[in-house]
Tab-separated table of C-alpha atoms and ligand atoms in Angstrom:
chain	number	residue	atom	x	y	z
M	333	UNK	CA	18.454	-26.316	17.597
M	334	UNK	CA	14.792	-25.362	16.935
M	335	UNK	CA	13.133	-22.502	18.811
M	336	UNK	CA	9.970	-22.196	19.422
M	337	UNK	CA	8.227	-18.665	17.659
M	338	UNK	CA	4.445	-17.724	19.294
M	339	UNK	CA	2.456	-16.547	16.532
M	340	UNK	CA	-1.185	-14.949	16.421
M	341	UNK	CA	-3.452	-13.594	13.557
M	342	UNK	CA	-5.705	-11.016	14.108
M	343	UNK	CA	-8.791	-11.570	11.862
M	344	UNK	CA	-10.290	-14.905	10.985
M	345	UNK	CA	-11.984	-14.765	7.686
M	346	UNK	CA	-10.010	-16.039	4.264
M	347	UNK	CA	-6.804	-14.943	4.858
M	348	UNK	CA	-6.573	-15.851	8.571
M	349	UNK	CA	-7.238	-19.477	7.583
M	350	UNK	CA	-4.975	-19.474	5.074
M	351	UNK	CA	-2.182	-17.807	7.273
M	352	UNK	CA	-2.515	-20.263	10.066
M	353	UNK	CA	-2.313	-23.171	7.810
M	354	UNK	CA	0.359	-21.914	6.401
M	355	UNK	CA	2.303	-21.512	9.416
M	356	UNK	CA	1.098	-25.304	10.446
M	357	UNK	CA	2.208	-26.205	7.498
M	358	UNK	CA	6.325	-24.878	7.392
M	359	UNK	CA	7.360	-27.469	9.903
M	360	UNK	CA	6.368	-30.193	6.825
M	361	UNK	CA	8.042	-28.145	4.173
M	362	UNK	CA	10.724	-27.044	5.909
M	363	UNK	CA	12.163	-29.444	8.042
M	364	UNK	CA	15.213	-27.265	8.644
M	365	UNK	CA	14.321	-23.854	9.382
M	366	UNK	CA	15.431	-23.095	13.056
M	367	UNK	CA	11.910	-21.246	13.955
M	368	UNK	CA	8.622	-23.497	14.334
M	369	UNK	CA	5.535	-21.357	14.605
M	370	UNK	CA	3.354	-21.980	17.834
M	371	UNK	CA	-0.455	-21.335	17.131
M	372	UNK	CA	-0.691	-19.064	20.325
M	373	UNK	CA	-4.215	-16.933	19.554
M	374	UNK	CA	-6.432	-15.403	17.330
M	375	UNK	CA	-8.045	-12.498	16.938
M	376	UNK	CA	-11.830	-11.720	15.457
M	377	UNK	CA	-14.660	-9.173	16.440
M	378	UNK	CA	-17.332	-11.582	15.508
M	379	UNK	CA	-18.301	-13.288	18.512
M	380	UNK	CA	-17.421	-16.686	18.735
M	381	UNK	CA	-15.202	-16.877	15.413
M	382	UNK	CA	-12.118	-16.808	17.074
M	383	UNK	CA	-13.256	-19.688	19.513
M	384	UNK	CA	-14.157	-21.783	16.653
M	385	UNK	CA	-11.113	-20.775	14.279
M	386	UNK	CA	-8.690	-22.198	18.075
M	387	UNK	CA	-11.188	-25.176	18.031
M	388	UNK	CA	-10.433	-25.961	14.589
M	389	UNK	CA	-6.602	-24.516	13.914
M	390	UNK	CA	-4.964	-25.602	17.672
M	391	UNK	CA	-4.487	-22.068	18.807
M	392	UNK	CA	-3.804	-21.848	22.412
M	393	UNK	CA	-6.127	-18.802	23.021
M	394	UNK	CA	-8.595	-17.048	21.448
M	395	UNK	CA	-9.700	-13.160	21.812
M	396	UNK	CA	-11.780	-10.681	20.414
M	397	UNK	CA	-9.727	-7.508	20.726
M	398	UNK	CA	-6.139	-7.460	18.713
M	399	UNK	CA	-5.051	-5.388	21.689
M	400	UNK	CA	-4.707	-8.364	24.039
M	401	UNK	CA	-2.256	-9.259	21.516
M	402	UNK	CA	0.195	-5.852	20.991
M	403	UNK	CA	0.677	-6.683	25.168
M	404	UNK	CA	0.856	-10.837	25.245
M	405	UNK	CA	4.260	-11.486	26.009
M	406	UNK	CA	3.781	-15.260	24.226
M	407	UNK	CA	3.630	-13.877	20.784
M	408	UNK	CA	6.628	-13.024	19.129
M	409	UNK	CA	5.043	-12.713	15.701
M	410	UNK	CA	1.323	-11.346	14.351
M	411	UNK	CA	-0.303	-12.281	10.935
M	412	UNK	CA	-2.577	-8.735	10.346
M	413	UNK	CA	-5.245	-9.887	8.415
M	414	UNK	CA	-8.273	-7.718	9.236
M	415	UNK	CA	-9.795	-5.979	6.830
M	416	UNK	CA	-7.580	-2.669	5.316
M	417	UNK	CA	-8.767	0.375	7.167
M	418	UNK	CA	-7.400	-1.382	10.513
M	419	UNK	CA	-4.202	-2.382	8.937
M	420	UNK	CA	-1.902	0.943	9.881
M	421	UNK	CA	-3.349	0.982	13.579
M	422	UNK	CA	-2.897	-2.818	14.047
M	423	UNK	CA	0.635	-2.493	12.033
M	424	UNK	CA	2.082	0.426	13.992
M	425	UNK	CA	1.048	-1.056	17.184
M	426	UNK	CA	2.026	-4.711	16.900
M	427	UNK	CA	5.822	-3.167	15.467
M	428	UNK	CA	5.634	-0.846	18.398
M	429	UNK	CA	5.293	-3.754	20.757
M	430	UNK	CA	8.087	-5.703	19.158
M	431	UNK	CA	5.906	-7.969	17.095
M	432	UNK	CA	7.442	-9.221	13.754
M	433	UNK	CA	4.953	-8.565	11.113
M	434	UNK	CA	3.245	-10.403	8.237
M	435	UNK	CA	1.019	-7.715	7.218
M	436	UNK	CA	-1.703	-8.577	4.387
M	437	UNK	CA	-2.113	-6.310	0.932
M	438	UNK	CA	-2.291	-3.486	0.350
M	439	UNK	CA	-1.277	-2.206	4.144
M	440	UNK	CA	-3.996	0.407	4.992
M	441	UNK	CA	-5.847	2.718	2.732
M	442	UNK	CA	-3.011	4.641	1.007
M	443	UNK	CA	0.530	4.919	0.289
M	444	UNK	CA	0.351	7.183	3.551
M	445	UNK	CA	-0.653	4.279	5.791
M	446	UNK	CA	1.748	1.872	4.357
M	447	UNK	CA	4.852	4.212	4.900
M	448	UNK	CA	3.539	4.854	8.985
M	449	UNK	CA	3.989	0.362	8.870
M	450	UNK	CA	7.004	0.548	7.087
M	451	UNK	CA	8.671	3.204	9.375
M	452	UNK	CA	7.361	1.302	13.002
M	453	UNK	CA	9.087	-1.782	11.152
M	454	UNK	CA	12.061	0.024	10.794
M	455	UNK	CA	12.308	1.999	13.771
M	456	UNK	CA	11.305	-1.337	16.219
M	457	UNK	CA	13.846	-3.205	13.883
M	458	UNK	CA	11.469	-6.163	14.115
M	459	UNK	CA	11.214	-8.168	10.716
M	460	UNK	CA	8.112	-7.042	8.244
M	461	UNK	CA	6.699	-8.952	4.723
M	462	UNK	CA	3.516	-8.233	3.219
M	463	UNK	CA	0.908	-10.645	1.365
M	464	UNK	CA	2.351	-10.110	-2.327
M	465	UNK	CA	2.013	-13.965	-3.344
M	466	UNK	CA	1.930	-14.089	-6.620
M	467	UNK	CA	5.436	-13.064	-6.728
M	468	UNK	CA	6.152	-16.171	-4.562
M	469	UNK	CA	5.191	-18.586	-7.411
M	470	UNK	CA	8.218	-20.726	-8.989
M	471	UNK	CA	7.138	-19.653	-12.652
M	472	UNK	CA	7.190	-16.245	-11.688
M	473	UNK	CA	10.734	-16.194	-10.222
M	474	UNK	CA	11.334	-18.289	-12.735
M	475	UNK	CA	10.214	-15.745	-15.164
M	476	UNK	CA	11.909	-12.548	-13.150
M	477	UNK	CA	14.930	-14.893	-13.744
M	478	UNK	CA	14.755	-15.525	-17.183
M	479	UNK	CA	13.828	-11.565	-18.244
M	480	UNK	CA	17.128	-10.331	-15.596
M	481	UNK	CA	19.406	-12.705	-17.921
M	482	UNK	CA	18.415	-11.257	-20.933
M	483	UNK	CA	16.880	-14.348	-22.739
M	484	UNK	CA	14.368	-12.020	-24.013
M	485	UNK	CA	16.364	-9.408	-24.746
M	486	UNK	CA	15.503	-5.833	-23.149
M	487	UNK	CA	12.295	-5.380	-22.185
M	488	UNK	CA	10.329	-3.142	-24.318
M	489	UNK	CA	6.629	-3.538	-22.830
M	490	UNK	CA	4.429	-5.464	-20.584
M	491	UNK	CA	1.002	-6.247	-20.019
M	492	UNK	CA	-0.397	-7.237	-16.289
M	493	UNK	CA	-4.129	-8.108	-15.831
M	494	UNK	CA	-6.202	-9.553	-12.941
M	495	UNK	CA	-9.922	-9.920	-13.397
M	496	UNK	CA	-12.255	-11.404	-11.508
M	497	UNK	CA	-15.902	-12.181	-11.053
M	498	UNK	CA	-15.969	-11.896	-6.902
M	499	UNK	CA	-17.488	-8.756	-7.288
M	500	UNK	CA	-19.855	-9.463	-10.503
M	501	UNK	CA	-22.819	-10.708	-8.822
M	502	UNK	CA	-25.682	-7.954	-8.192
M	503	UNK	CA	-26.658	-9.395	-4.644
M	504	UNK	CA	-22.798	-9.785	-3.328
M	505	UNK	CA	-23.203	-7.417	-0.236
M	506	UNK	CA	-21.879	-4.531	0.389
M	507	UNK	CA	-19.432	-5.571	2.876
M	508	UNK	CA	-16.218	-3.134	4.097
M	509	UNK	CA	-14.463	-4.081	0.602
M	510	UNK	CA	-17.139	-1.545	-1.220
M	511	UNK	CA	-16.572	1.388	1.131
M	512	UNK	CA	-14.110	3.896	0.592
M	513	UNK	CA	-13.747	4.768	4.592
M	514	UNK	CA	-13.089	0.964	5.282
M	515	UNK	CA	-11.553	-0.626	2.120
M	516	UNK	CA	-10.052	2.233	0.890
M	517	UNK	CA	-9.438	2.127	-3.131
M	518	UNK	CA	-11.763	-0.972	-4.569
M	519	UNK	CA	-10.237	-2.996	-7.158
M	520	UNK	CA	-6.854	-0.779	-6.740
M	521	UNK	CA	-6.320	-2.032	-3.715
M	522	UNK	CA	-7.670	-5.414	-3.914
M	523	UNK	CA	-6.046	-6.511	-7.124
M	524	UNK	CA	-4.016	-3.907	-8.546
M	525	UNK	CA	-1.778	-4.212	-6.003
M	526	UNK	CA	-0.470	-7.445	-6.821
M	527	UNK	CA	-0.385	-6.259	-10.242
M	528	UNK	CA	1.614	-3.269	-9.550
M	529	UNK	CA	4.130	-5.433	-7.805
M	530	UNK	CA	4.236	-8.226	-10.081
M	531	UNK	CA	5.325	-5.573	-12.736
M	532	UNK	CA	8.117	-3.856	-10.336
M	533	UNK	CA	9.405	-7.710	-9.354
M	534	UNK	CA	9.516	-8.576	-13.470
M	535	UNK	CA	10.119	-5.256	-14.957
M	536	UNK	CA	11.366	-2.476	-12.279
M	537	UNK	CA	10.601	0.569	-11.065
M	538	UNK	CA	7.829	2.844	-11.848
M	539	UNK	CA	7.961	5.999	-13.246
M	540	UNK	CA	4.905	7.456	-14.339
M	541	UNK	CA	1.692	6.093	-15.176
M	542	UNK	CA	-1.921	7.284	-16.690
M	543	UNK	CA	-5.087	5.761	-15.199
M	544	UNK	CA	-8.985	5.472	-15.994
M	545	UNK	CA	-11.663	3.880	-13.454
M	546	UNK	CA	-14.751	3.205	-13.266
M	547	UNK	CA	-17.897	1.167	-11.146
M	548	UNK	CA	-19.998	-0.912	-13.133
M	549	UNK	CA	-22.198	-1.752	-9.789
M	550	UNK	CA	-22.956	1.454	-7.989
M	551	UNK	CA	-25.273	0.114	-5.392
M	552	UNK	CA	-25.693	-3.082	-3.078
M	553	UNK	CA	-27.353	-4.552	-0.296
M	554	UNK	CA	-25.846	-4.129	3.083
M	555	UNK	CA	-25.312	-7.685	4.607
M	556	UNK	CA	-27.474	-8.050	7.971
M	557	UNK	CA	-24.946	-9.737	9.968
M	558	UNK	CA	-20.973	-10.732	10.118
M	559	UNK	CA	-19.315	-11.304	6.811
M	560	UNK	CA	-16.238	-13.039	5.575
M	561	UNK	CA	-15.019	-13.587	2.236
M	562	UNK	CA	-17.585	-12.364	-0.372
M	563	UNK	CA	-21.172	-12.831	0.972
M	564	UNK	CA	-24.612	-12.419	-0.893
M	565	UNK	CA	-27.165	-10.442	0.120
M	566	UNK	CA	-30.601	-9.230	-1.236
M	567	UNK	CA	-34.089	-7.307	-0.154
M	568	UNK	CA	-32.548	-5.152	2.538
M	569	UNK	CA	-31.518	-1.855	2.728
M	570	UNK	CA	-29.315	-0.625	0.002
M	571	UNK	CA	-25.891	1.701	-0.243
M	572	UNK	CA	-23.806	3.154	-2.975
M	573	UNK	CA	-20.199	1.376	-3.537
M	574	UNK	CA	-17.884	3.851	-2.872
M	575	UNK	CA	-14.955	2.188	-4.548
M	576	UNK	CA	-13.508	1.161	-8.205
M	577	UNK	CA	-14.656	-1.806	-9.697
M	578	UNK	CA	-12.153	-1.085	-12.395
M	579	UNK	CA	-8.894	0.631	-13.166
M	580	UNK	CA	-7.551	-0.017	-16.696
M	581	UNK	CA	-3.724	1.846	-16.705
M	582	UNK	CA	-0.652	2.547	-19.037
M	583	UNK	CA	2.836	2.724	-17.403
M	584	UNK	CA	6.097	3.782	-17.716
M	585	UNK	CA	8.857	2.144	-16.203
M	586	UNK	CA	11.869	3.591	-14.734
M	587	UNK	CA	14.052	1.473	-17.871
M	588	UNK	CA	11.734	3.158	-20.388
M	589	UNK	CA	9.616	-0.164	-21.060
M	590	UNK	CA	6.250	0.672	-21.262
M	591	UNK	CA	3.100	-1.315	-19.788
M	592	UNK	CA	-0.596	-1.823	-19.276
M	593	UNK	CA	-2.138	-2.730	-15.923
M	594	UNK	CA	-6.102	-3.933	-15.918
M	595	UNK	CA	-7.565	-5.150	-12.748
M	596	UNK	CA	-11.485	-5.703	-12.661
M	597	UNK	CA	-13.747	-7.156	-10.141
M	598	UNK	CA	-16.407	-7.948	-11.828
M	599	UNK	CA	-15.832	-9.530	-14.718
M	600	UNK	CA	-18.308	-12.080	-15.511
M	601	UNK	CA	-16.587	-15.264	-16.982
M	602	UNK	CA	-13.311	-14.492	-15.290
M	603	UNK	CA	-12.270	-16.410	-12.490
M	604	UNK	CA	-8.590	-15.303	-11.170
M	605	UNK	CA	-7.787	-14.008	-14.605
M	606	UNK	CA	-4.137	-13.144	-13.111
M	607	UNK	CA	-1.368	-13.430	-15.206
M	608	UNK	CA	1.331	-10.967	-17.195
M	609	UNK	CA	3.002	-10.828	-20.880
M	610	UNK	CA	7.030	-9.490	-21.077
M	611	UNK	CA	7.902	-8.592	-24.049
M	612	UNK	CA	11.545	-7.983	-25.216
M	613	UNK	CA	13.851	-7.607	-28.442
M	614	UNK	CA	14.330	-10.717	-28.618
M	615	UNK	CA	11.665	-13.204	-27.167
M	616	UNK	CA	8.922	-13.385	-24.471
M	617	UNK	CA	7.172	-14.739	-21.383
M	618	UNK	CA	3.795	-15.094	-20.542
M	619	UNK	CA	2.226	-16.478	-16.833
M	620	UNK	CA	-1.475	-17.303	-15.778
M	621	UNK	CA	-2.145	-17.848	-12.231
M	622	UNK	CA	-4.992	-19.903	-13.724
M	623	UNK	CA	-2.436	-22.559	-14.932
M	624	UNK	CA	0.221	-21.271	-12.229
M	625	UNK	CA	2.744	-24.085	-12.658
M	626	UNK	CA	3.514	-23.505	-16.388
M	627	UNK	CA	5.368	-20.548	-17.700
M	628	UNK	CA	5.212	-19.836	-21.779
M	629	UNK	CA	8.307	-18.496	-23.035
M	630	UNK	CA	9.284	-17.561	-26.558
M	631	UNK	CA	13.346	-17.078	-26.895
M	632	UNK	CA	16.007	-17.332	-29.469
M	633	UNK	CA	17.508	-15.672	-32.519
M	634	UNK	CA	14.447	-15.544	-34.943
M	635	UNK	CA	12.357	-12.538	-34.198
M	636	UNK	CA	9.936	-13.490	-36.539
M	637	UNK	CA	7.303	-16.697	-36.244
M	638	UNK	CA	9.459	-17.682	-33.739
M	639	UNK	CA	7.534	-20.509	-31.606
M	640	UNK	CA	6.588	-20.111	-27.922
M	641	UNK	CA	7.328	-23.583	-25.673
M	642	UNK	CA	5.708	-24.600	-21.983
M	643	UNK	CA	7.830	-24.742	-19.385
M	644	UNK	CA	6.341	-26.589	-16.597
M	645	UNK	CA	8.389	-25.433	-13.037
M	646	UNK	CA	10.198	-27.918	-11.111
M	647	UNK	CA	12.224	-28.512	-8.405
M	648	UNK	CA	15.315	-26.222	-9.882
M	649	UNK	CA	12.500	-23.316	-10.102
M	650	UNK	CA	12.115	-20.783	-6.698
M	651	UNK	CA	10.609	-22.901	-3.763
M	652	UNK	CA	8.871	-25.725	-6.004
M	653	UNK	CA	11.124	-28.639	-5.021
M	654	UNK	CA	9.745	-27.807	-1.017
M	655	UNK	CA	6.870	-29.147	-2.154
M	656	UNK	CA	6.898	-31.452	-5.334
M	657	UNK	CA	8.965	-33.884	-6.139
M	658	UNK	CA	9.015	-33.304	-9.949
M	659	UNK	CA	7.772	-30.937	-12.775
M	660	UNK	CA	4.097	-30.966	-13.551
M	661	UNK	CA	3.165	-31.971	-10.314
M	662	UNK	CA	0.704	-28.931	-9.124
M	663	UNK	CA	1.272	-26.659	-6.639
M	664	UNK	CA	-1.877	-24.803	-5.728
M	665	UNK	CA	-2.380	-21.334	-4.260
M	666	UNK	CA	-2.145	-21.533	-0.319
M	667	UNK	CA	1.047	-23.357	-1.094
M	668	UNK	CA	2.267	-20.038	-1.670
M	669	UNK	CA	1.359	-18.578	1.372
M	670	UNK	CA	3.413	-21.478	2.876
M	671	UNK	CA	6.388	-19.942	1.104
M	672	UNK	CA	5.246	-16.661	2.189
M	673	UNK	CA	5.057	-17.913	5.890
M	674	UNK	CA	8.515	-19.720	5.392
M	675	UNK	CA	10.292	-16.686	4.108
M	676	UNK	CA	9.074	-14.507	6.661
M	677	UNK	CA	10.048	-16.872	10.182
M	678	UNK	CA	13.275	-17.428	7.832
M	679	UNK	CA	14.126	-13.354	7.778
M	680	UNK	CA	13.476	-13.503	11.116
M	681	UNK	CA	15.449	-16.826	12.078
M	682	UNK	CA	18.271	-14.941	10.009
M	683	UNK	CA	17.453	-11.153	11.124
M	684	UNK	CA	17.715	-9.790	7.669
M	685	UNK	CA	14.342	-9.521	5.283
M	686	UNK	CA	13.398	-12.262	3.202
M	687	UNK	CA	10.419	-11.919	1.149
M	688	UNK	CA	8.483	-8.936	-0.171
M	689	UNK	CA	9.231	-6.177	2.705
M	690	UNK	CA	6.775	-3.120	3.734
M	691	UNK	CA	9.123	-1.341	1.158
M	692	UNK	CA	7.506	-2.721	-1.366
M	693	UNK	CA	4.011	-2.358	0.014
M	694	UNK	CA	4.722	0.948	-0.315
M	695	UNK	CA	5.982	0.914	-3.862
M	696	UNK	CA	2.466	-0.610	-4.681
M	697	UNK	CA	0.837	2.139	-2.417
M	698	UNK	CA	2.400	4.929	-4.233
M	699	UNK	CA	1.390	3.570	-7.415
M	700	UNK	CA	-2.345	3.051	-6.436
M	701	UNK	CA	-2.269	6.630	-5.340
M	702	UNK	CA	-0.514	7.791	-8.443
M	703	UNK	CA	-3.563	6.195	-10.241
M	704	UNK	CA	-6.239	8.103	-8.086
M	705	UNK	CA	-4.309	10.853	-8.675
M	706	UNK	CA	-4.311	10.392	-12.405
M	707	UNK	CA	-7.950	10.157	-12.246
M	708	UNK	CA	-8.748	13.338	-10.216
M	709	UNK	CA	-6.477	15.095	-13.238
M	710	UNK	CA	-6.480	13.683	-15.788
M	711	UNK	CA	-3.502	12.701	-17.451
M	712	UNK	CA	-0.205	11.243	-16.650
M	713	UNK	CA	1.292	11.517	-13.217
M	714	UNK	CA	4.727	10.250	-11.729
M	715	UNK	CA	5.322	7.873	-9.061
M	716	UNK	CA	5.920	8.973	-5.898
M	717	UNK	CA	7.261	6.722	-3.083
M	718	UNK	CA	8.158	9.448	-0.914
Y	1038	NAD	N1	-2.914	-11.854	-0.639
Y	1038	NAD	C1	-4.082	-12.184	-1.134
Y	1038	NAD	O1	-4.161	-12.869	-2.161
Y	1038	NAD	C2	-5.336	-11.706	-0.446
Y	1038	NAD	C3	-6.562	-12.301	-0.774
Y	1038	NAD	C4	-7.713	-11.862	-0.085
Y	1038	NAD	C5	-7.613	-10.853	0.863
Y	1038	NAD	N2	-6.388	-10.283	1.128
Y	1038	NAD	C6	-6.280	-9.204	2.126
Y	1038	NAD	O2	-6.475	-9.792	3.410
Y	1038	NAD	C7	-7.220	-8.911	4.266
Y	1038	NAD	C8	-8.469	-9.642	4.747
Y	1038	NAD	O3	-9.233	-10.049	3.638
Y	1038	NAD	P1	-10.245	-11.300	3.747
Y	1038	NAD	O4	-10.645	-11.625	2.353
Y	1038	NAD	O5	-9.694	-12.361	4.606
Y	1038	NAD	O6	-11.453	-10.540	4.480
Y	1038	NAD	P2	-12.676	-11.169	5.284
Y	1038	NAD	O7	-13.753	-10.158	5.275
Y	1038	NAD	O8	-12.953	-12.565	4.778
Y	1038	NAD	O9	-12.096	-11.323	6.767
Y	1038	NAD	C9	-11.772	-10.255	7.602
Y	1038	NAD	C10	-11.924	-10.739	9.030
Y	1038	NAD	O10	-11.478	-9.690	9.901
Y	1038	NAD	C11	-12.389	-9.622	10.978
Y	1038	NAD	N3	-12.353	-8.308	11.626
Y	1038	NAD	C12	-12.976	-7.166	11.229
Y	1038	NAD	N4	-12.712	-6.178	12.113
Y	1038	NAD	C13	-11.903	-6.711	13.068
Y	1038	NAD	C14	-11.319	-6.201	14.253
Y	1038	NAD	N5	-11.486	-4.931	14.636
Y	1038	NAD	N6	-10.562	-7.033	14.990
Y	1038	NAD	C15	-10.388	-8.325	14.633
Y	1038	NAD	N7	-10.946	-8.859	13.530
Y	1038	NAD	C16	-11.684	-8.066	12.750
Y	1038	NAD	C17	-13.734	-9.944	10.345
Y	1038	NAD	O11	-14.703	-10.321	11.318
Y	1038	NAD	C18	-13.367	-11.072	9.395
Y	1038	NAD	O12	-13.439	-12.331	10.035
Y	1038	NAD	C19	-7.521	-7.672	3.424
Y	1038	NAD	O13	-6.575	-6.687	3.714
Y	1038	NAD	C20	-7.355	-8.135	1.980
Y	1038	NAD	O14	-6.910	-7.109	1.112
Y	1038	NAD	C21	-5.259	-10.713	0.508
């Protein structure tokens, strides 16, 4: 038997697109999941953007306070993907109300705001999974698999980057992203929290880490009207970015392994420069989101010269046979906010998590903090998660 699940997202630029396509898209993917997701309403402050986004996506309603939603007795479920300084208030409250939650990076400002979600997950004992999608990919779990065997022996270090030229033009405006009061951390929180989980899902743990940051772009023009996504703006008033443009990190890992995080937003000539190197005693394995399908892994018994093969993912890799029929056949990225969406109506179908949890939103948190921390000191500083 299928039952029907009421869903709404609450913001309506990037990532509330891509969250209500992917929950239009499960019922294609996965044919046998007991939960279909009903497009009930959507949530945006700009006037008339939520109208249009039901127009366009089939939502039944359409509001422009998330408050209508924390009390609609259709929605059983609530995509939070407003910008970051609403994401605790929204969070807590939709929890609160018995919402299940599929909360977008990094939930809230600090590690602070993403342990206040975490605990109204827990105490409402609603389900809760958080935007880390890289993690979703096939070659990653197909890499998380490979290191946990041992095919590359122990892991000794790692190196995690994600650049980006979003940020690198001098007229992008200076939407909420740059400010410190309504995007929190900058580049830490933008991309360095994927990279701080991709390293915990591959490697483990944090321990301690050691961090340098810097802006490259101190000032930019404030847009005139509503923004979404990564708007230009020039001739108008000016303001100072309060945020990191770049955080360049060593690590230590709870195993000892050592690593280096880099995260930059703008980097001209580097379009989703996401990817990671794992090193280990004996072999290998290196990922780029740019080329997402294909893993590079060197393994064996030769230590030296020894070659490095492609691997491109198929169907016996993580969720790539729900959408491909064979290897080499591209998956793309809001296919893995469809396994994202699927996981998360699946921990709730099942009532036990599924996914990346707010647990490990605040894993990421903590680390992001530990690096502003590391920053304000000046030298190395442990992880905290609690
Ligand atoms: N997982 C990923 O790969 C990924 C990628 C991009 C963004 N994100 C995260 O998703 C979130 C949104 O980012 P985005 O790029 O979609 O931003 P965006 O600026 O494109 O969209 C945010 C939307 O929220 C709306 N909004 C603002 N205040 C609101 C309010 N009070 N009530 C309702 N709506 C409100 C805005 O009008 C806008 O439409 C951020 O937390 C960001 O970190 C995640």
């Amino acid at each position: 038997m299928v039952d029907a699940l009421g869903v709404a997202v609450v913001g309506f630029g990037w990532m509330g697109r891509v969250h209500s396509r992917a929950y239009a898209r499960v019922p294609h993917h996965y044919p046998h999941l007991p939960l279909r997701p009903q497009l009930v309403t959507v949530i945006d402050e700009v006037p008339g953007r939520a109208e249009e986004a039901a127009a366009q996506f089939g939502f039944a309603s359409a509001g422009r306070d998330w408050r209508e939603v924390a009390a609609d007795p259709r929605v059983g479920a609530v995509s939070v993907t407003a910008p970051n300084f609403l994401h605790r208030e929204i969070g807590v409250a939709m929890a609160e109300a018995g919402k299940h939650l599929w909360i977008e990076k990094p939930v809230g400002l600090t590690a602070d705001d993403a342990r206040a979600v975490a605990d109204a997950v827990t105490k409402a004992g609603v389900q809760g999974t958080v935007g880390f999608n890289y993690r979703g990919a096939p070659a990653v779990e197909a890499a998380r698999e490979l290191i946990a065997s041992g095919e590359i022996g122990s892991v000794t270090h790692a190196r995690i980057r994600l650049f980006s030229d979003y940020a690198a033009h001098p007229d992008g405006a200076l939407t909420w992203r740059y400010e410190r009061g309504r995007g929190g951390s900058g580049v830490l929180g933008d991309l360095a929290s994927h990279g701080v989980d991709l390293a915990r899902f591959l490697v483990g743990d944090l321990a301690s880490l050691v961090a340098d940051t810097a802006v490259f772009v101190p000032e930019r023009t404030r847009p005139t009207g509503a923004t979404a996504g990564h708007a230009l703006a020039s001739g108008g008033e000016t303001g100072p970015v309060e945020n990191e443009d770049y955080v360049g990190c060593l690590l230590r890992f709870a195993s000892g392994a050592r690593g280096v995080l880099e995260a930059c937003r703008v980097s001209v000539g580097e379009q989703n420069t996401y990817g990671f190197a794992v090193h280990g005693t004996k072999g290998a394995v290196f990922w780029d989101f740019r080329r997402m399908n294909e893993l590079a892994v060197s393994r064996g018994t030769t230590y030296q010269d020894q070659p490095v093969s492609t691997v491109y993912v198929g169907p016996e890799h993580g969720e790539f046979g729900a959408f491909q029929p064979g290897a080499a056949n591209a998956m793309g990225y809001d296919d893995l906010k469809v396994i994202e969406a699927y996981r998360f109506l699946r921990s709730i179908a099942e009532g036990t998590p599924c996914g990346p949890t707010l647990a490990d939103a605040v894993h990421s948190a903590a680390a992001l903090d530990a690096m502003t921390r590391s920053v304000e000191g000046g030298g190395w500083v442990d992880v905290r998660t609690s």
